[in-house]
Amino acid sequence: MEDSSIKIFIDEKTLQAKVKELGGLITKDYQGRTPVLVAVLKGSFIFVADICRHIKVPVVFDFMAVSSYGSAMVSSGIVRITKDLDTNIEGRDVIIIEDIIDSGRTLNYLIKNLEARNPKSVEICALLDKEVPRKTINNVKYKGFEIPNKYVIGYGLDVAEKYRNLPYIGLIEEE
Ligand code: IMP
Ligand code: MG
């Protein structure tokens, strides 16, 4: 995927080291438990695939798809569930696996939605957290990188469904 307008922002090695570190923290915290990893599609599919292999306790996978962006690079502000969980999470330890927090609307909505199902616990694992003016998301327990308020792509993240397969986090250079 040669695209001269893309600049590497977080390279593959740095990314993988952080993913491993986060997996290690989860392993330590969830000894004796079997958390449900709830990955938020589509953006988190690569992150969850990588981090789960560093989590050395049994896990159960489930997926939720929410849509808030359409194909534009600006949030529409509307969160909609397009695919719900298959698992009953009542009484379970849930870890939401999210690619990136921007306005925080998606996560705030998800936390409320999942907590209404009476899980034992809900924690958040987010790879990227954008420095944008907003209320902080109530304790993101596992956080990868804080990044400036720029649109990033790769490692699951897209622009209009493109670039998700880049092994690094990239920036699209302004013309
Ligand atoms: P929020 O609801 O504004 O926090 O948006 C979160 C969702 O928007 C993320 O889960 C991503 O799917 C998408 N998103 C936010 N920022 C970016 C970005 O810089 N690149 C790609 N997708 C993004
Ligand atoms: Mg997402």
PDB file of C-alpha atoms and ligand atoms in Angstrom:
ATOM      1  CA  MET A   1       0.000   0.000   0.000  1.00  0.00           C
ATOM      2  CA  GLU A   2       2.316   2.725  -1.211  1.00  0.00           C
ATOM      3  CA  ASP A   3       0.689   6.014  -0.504  1.00  0.00           C
ATOM      4  CA  SER A   4       2.973   8.998  -0.287  1.00  0.00           C
ATOM      5  CA  SER A   5       0.380  11.076   1.568  1.00  0.00           C
ATOM      6  CA  ILE A   6       0.588   8.817   4.632  1.00  0.00           C
ATOM      7  CA  LYS A   7       3.052   9.516   7.411  1.00  0.00           C
ATOM      8  CA  ILE A   8       3.828   6.927  10.075  1.00  0.00           C
ATOM      9  CA  PHE A   9       2.725   8.265  13.425  1.00  0.00           C
ATOM     10  CA  ILE A  10       3.118   5.218  15.688  1.00  0.00           C
ATOM     11  CA  ASP A  11       5.286   2.556  14.132  1.00  0.00           C
ATOM     12  CA  GLU A  12       4.567  -1.145  14.249  1.00  0.00           C
ATOM     13  CA  LYS A  13       7.182  -1.969  16.865  1.00  0.00           C
ATOM     14  CA  THR A  14       6.039   0.721  19.293  1.00  0.00           C
ATOM     15  CA  LEU A  15       2.440  -0.305  18.763  1.00  0.00           C
ATOM     16  CA  GLN A  16       3.102  -3.982  19.382  1.00  0.00           C
ATOM     17  CA  ALA A  17       5.127  -3.261  22.524  1.00  0.00           C
ATOM     18  CA  LYS A  18       2.248  -1.240  23.944  1.00  0.00           C
ATOM     19  CA  VAL A  19      -0.324  -3.886  23.042  1.00  0.00           C
ATOM     20  CA  LYS A  20       1.789  -6.490  24.807  1.00  0.00           C
ATOM     21  CA  GLU A  21       2.100  -4.261  27.864  1.00  0.00           C
ATOM     22  CA  LEU A  22      -1.668  -3.715  28.050  1.00  0.00           C
ATOM     23  CA  GLY A  23      -2.274  -7.446  27.680  1.00  0.00           C
ATOM     24  CA  GLY A  24       0.103  -8.039  30.576  1.00  0.00           C
ATOM     25  CA  LEU A  25      -1.793  -5.607  32.790  1.00  0.00           C
ATOM     26  CA  ILE A  26      -5.091  -7.320  32.000  1.00  0.00           C
ATOM     27  CA  THR A  27      -3.536 -10.719  32.704  1.00  0.00           C
ATOM     28  CA  LYS A  28      -2.437  -9.520  36.118  1.00  0.00           C
ATOM     29  CA  ASP A  29      -5.771  -7.946  37.007  1.00  0.00           C
ATOM     30  CA  TYR A  30      -8.005 -10.816  35.877  1.00  0.00           C
ATOM     31  CA  GLN A  31      -6.353 -13.810  37.521  1.00  0.00           C
ATOM     32  CA  GLY A  32      -8.948 -16.459  38.285  1.00  0.00           C
ATOM     33  CA  ARG A  33     -11.575 -14.766  36.119  1.00  0.00           C
ATOM     34  CA  THR A  34     -12.825 -15.159  32.563  1.00  0.00           C
ATOM     35  CA  PRO A  35     -13.565 -11.700  31.203  1.00  0.00           C
ATOM     36  CA  VAL A  36     -15.734 -11.058  28.168  1.00  0.00           C
ATOM     37  CA  LEU A  37     -13.794  -8.987  25.659  1.00  0.00           C
ATOM     38  CA  VAL A  38     -16.305  -6.786  23.899  1.00  0.00           C
ATOM     39  CA  ALA A  39     -14.619  -5.446  20.810  1.00  0.00           C
ATOM     40  CA  VAL A  40     -16.186  -2.480  19.122  1.00  0.00           C
ATOM     41  CA  LEU A  41     -16.375  -3.105  15.397  1.00  0.00           C
ATOM     42  CA  LYS A  42     -15.067  -2.472  12.970  1.00  0.00           C
ATOM     43  CA  GLY A  43     -12.127  -0.397  14.157  1.00  0.00           C
ATOM     44  CA  SER A  44     -11.035  -2.665  17.020  1.00  0.00           C
ATOM     45  CA  PHE A  45     -10.771  -5.925  15.139  1.00  0.00           C
ATOM     46  CA  ILE A  46      -7.013  -5.833  14.756  1.00  0.00           C
ATOM     47  CA  PHE A  47      -6.362  -4.484  18.234  1.00  0.00           C
ATOM     48  CA  VAL A  48      -8.453  -7.211  19.872  1.00  0.00           C
ATOM     49  CA  ALA A  49      -6.830  -9.911  17.752  1.00  0.00           C
ATOM     50  CA  ASP A  50      -3.390  -8.760  18.873  1.00  0.00           C
ATOM     51  CA  ILE A  51      -4.070  -7.984  22.521  1.00  0.00           C
ATOM     52  CA  CYS A  52      -5.956 -11.216  23.218  1.00  0.00           C
ATOM     53  CA  ARG A  53      -2.799 -13.174  22.481  1.00  0.00           C
ATOM     54  CA  HIS A  54      -1.068 -11.357  25.326  1.00  0.00           C
ATOM     55  CA  ILE A  55      -3.885 -12.023  27.791  1.00  0.00           C
ATOM     56  CA  LYS A  56      -2.972 -15.181  29.652  1.00  0.00           C
ATOM     57  CA  VAL A  57      -6.298 -15.854  31.355  1.00  0.00           C
ATOM     58  CA  PRO A  58      -9.303 -17.474  29.653  1.00  0.00           C
ATOM     59  CA  VAL A  59     -11.398 -14.972  27.735  1.00  0.00           C
ATOM     60  CA  VAL A  60     -14.695 -14.981  25.895  1.00  0.00           C
ATOM     61  CA  PHE A  61     -15.123 -12.847  22.797  1.00  0.00           C
ATOM     62  CA  ASP A  62     -18.062 -10.838  21.699  1.00  0.00           C
ATOM     63  CA  PHE A  63     -18.502  -8.009  19.262  1.00  0.00           C
ATOM     64  CA  MET A  64     -20.640  -4.952  19.017  1.00  0.00           C
ATOM     65  CA  ALA A  65     -20.930  -2.713  16.049  1.00  0.00           C
ATOM     66  CA  VAL A  66     -21.872   0.877  16.515  1.00  0.00           C
ATOM     67  CA  SER A  67     -21.970   3.551  13.973  1.00  0.00           C
ATOM     68  CA  SER A  68     -21.396   7.204  14.682  1.00  0.00           C
ATOM     69  CA  TYR A  69     -19.340   8.469  11.824  1.00  0.00           C
ATOM     70  CA  GLY A  70     -20.878   7.369   8.556  1.00  0.00           C
ATOM     71  CA  SER A  71     -18.101   7.835   6.077  1.00  0.00           C
ATOM     72  CA  ALA A  72     -17.261  11.386   7.063  1.00  0.00           C
ATOM     73  CA  MET A  73     -14.245  12.371   9.132  1.00  0.00           C
ATOM     74  CA  VAL A  74     -16.410  14.336  11.534  1.00  0.00           C
ATOM     75  CA  SER A  75     -18.609  12.683  14.145  1.00  0.00           C
ATOM     76  CA  SER A  76     -22.302  12.821  13.410  1.00  0.00           C
ATOM     77  CA  GLY A  77     -22.979  12.721  17.125  1.00  0.00           C
ATOM     78  CA  ILE A  78     -25.459   9.894  16.740  1.00  0.00           C
ATOM     79  CA  VAL A  79     -24.578   6.474  18.120  1.00  0.00           C
ATOM     80  CA  ARG A  80     -26.488   3.539  16.761  1.00  0.00           C
ATOM     81  CA  ILE A  81     -26.067  -0.187  17.514  1.00  0.00           C
ATOM     82  CA  THR A  82     -25.807  -2.046  14.235  1.00  0.00           C
ATOM     83  CA  LYS A  83     -24.775  -5.357  15.799  1.00  0.00           C
ATOM     84  CA  ASP A  84     -25.513  -6.318  19.380  1.00  0.00           C
ATOM     85  CA  LEU A  85     -23.789  -8.845  21.651  1.00  0.00           C
ATOM     86  CA  ASP A  86     -24.566 -12.545  21.373  1.00  0.00           C
ATOM     87  CA  THR A  87     -23.492 -13.147  24.986  1.00  0.00           C
ATOM     88  CA  ASN A  88     -25.503 -12.550  28.110  1.00  0.00           C
ATOM     89  CA  ILE A  89     -23.106 -10.432  30.156  1.00  0.00           C
ATOM     90  CA  GLU A  90     -25.139 -10.437  33.362  1.00  0.00           C
ATOM     91  CA  GLY A  91     -22.763 -11.136  36.248  1.00  0.00           C
ATOM     92  CA  ARG A  92     -19.749 -11.192  33.923  1.00  0.00           C
ATOM     93  CA  ASP A  93     -16.544  -9.177  33.920  1.00  0.00           C
ATOM     94  CA  VAL A  94     -16.590  -7.131  30.747  1.00  0.00           C
ATOM     95  CA  ILE A  95     -13.693  -5.363  29.081  1.00  0.00           C
ATOM     96  CA  ILE A  96     -14.630  -3.022  26.266  1.00  0.00           C
ATOM     97  CA  ILE A  97     -11.907  -3.073  23.630  1.00  0.00           C
ATOM     98  CA  GLU A  98     -11.949   0.205  21.730  1.00  0.00           C
ATOM     99  CA  ASP A  99      -9.614   1.490  19.062  1.00  0.00           C
ATOM    100  CA  ILE A 100      -9.825   5.215  19.680  1.00  0.00           C
ATOM    101  CA  ILE A 101     -11.664   7.713  21.827  1.00  0.00           C
ATOM    102  CA  ASP A 102     -12.512  10.938  20.067  1.00  0.00           C
ATOM    103  CA  SER A 103     -15.554  12.845  21.352  1.00  0.00           C
ATOM    104  CA  GLY A 104     -16.195  10.028  23.811  1.00  0.00           C
ATOM    105  CA  ARG A 105     -19.798   9.666  22.687  1.00  0.00           C
ATOM    106  CA  THR A 106     -19.416   6.087  21.531  1.00  0.00           C
ATOM    107  CA  LEU A 107     -17.846   4.907  24.777  1.00  0.00           C
ATOM    108  CA  ASN A 108     -20.206   6.827  27.008  1.00  0.00           C
ATOM    109  CA  TYR A 109     -23.113   5.309  25.168  1.00  0.00           C
ATOM    110  CA  LEU A 110     -21.631   1.811  25.311  1.00  0.00           C
ATOM    111  CA  ILE A 111     -20.817   1.966  29.005  1.00  0.00           C
ATOM    112  CA  LYS A 112     -24.382   2.991  29.824  1.00  0.00           C
ATOM    113  CA  ASN A 113     -25.809   0.407  27.498  1.00  0.00           C
ATOM    114  CA  LEU A 114     -23.676  -2.435  28.873  1.00  0.00           C
ATOM    115  CA  GLU A 115     -24.085  -1.446  32.515  1.00  0.00           C
ATOM    116  CA  ALA A 116     -27.849  -1.670  32.109  1.00  0.00           C
ATOM    117  CA  ARG A 117     -27.358  -5.408  31.516  1.00  0.00           C
ATOM    118  CA  ASN A 118     -26.003  -5.879  35.062  1.00  0.00           C
ATOM    119  CA  PRO A 119     -22.494  -7.146  34.413  1.00  0.00           C
ATOM    120  CA  LYS A 120     -20.249  -7.759  37.410  1.00  0.00           C
ATOM    121  CA  SER A 121     -17.794  -5.146  36.145  1.00  0.00           C
ATOM    122  CA  VAL A 122     -17.060  -3.048  33.079  1.00  0.00           C
ATOM    123  CA  GLU A 123     -13.599  -1.751  32.262  1.00  0.00           C
ATOM    124  CA  ILE A 124     -12.292   0.032  29.212  1.00  0.00           C
ATOM    125  CA  CYS A 125      -9.244  -0.789  27.166  1.00  0.00           C
ATOM    126  CA  ALA A 126      -8.592   1.837  24.508  1.00  0.00           C
ATOM    127  CA  LEU A 127      -5.561   1.919  22.274  1.00  0.00           C
ATOM    128  CA  LEU A 128      -5.730   5.624  21.456  1.00  0.00           C
ATOM    129  CA  ASP A 129      -7.133   8.600  23.303  1.00  0.00           C
ATOM    130  CA  LYS A 130      -7.338  11.898  21.446  1.00  0.00           C
ATOM    131  CA  GLU A 131      -6.604  15.117  23.247  1.00  0.00           C
ATOM    132  CA  VAL A 132      -9.839  16.894  22.465  1.00  0.00           C
ATOM    133  CA  PRO A 133     -11.827  19.307  24.584  1.00  0.00           C
ATOM    134  CA  ARG A 134     -14.401  17.060  26.257  1.00  0.00           C
ATOM    135  CA  LYS A 135     -15.296  15.651  29.603  1.00  0.00           C
ATOM    136  CA  THR A 136     -12.896  12.844  30.370  1.00  0.00           C
ATOM    137  CA  ILE A 137     -14.257   9.360  30.017  1.00  0.00           C
ATOM    138  CA  ASN A 138     -14.694   7.898  33.475  1.00  0.00           C
ATOM    139  CA  ASN A 139     -11.440   6.055  34.067  1.00  0.00           C
ATOM    140  CA  VAL A 140     -10.082   4.293  31.027  1.00  0.00           C
ATOM    141  CA  LYS A 141      -8.259   1.601  32.957  1.00  0.00           C
ATOM    142  CA  TYR A 142      -6.119   0.355  30.083  1.00  0.00           C
ATOM    143  CA  LYS A 143      -4.952   3.091  27.768  1.00  0.00           C
ATOM    144  CA  GLY A 144      -2.389   2.826  24.999  1.00  0.00           C
ATOM    145  CA  PHE A 145      -1.420   6.269  23.744  1.00  0.00           C
ATOM    146  CA  GLU A 146      -2.656   9.809  24.149  1.00  0.00           C
ATOM    147  CA  ILE A 147      -2.488  11.466  20.755  1.00  0.00           C
ATOM    148  CA  PRO A 148      -3.144  14.941  19.396  1.00  0.00           C
ATOM    149  CA  ASN A 149      -6.499  15.772  17.862  1.00  0.00           C
ATOM    150  CA  LYS A 150      -5.671  14.604  14.350  1.00  0.00           C
ATOM    151  CA  TYR A 151      -7.362  12.081  12.147  1.00  0.00           C
ATOM    152  CA  VAL A 152      -5.399   8.833  12.217  1.00  0.00           C
ATOM    153  CA  ILE A 153      -5.656   5.681  10.168  1.00  0.00           C
ATOM    154  CA  GLY A 154      -4.318   2.160  10.089  1.00  0.00           C
ATOM    155  CA  TYR A 155      -4.283  -0.750  12.550  1.00  0.00           C
ATOM    156  CA  GLY A 156      -8.045  -1.084  12.155  1.00  0.00           C
ATOM    157  CA  LEU A 157      -8.818   2.589  11.665  1.00  0.00           C
ATOM    158  CA  ASP A 158     -10.173   3.792   8.355  1.00  0.00           C
ATOM    159  CA  VAL A 159     -11.140   6.651   6.166  1.00  0.00           C
ATOM    160  CA  ALA A 160     -14.165   5.496   4.204  1.00  0.00           C
ATOM    161  CA  GLU A 161     -13.146   1.852   4.853  1.00  0.00           C
ATOM    162  CA  LYS A 162      -9.624   2.322   3.510  1.00  0.00           C
ATOM    163  CA  TYR A 163      -6.279   1.807   5.297  1.00  0.00           C
ATOM    164  CA  ARG A 164      -7.503  -0.549   8.041  1.00  0.00           C
ATOM    165  CA  ASN A 165      -4.823  -3.094   7.139  1.00  0.00           C
ATOM    166  CA  LEU A 166      -1.825  -0.821   7.684  1.00  0.00           C
ATOM    167  CA  PRO A 167       0.319  -2.350  10.470  1.00  0.00           C
ATOM    168  CA  TYR A 168       1.040   1.092  11.968  1.00  0.00           C
ATOM    169  CA  ILE A 169      -0.926   4.183  12.955  1.00  0.00           C
ATOM    170  CA  GLY A 170      -0.598   6.791  10.254  1.00  0.00           C
ATOM    171  CA  LEU A 171      -1.523  10.371   9.554  1.00  0.00           C
ATOM    172  CA  ILE A 172      -2.794  11.595   6.249  1.00  0.00           C
ATOM    173  CA  GLU A 173      -0.678  14.579   5.283  1.00  0.00           C
ATOM    174  CA  GLU A 174      -2.548  17.700   4.332  1.00  0.00           C
ATOM    175  CA  GLU A 175      -2.092  18.665   0.717  1.00  0.00           C
TER     176      GLU A 175
HETATM  177  P1  IMP B   1     -16.258   9.144  19.415  1.00  0.00           P
HETATM  178  O1  IMP B   1     -17.643   8.609  19.646  1.00  0.00           O
HETATM  179  O2  IMP B   1     -16.269  10.544  18.889  1.00  0.00           O
HETATM  180  O3  IMP B   1     -15.352   8.988  20.605  1.00  0.00           O
HETATM  181  O4  IMP B   1     -15.675   8.347  18.199  1.00  0.00           O
HETATM  182  C1  IMP B   1     -15.164   7.108  18.364  1.00  0.00           C
HETATM  183  C2  IMP B   1     -15.145   6.329  17.071  1.00  0.00           C
HETATM  184  O5  IMP B   1     -14.974   7.139  15.907  1.00  0.00           O
HETATM  185  C3  IMP B   1     -13.961   5.418  17.108  1.00  0.00           C
HETATM  186  O6  IMP B   1     -14.303   4.187  17.683  1.00  0.00           O
HETATM  187  C4  IMP B   1     -13.572   5.310  15.654  1.00  0.00           C
HETATM  188  O7  IMP B   1     -14.283   4.258  15.055  1.00  0.00           O
HETATM  189  C5  IMP B   1     -13.982   6.629  15.062  1.00  0.00           C
HETATM  190  N1  IMP B   1     -12.838   7.568  15.033  1.00  0.00           N
HETATM  191  C6  IMP B   1     -12.612   8.592  15.855  1.00  0.00           C
HETATM  192  N2  IMP B   1     -11.466   9.237  15.568  1.00  0.00           N
HETATM  193  C7  IMP B   1     -10.947   8.577  14.501  1.00  0.00           C
HETATM  194  C8  IMP B   1      -9.722   8.738  13.738  1.00  0.00           C
HETATM  195  O8  IMP B   1      -8.879   9.626  13.963  1.00  0.00           O
HETATM  196  N3  IMP B   1      -9.542   7.848  12.746  1.00  0.00           N
HETATM  197  C9  IMP B   1     -10.416   6.843  12.461  1.00  0.00           C
HETATM  198  N4  IMP B   1     -11.544   6.661  13.152  1.00  0.00           N
HETATM  199  C10 IMP B   1     -11.813   7.511  14.160  1.00  0.00           C
HETATM  200 MG    MG B   2     -14.327   2.353  17.143  1.00  0.00          MG
END
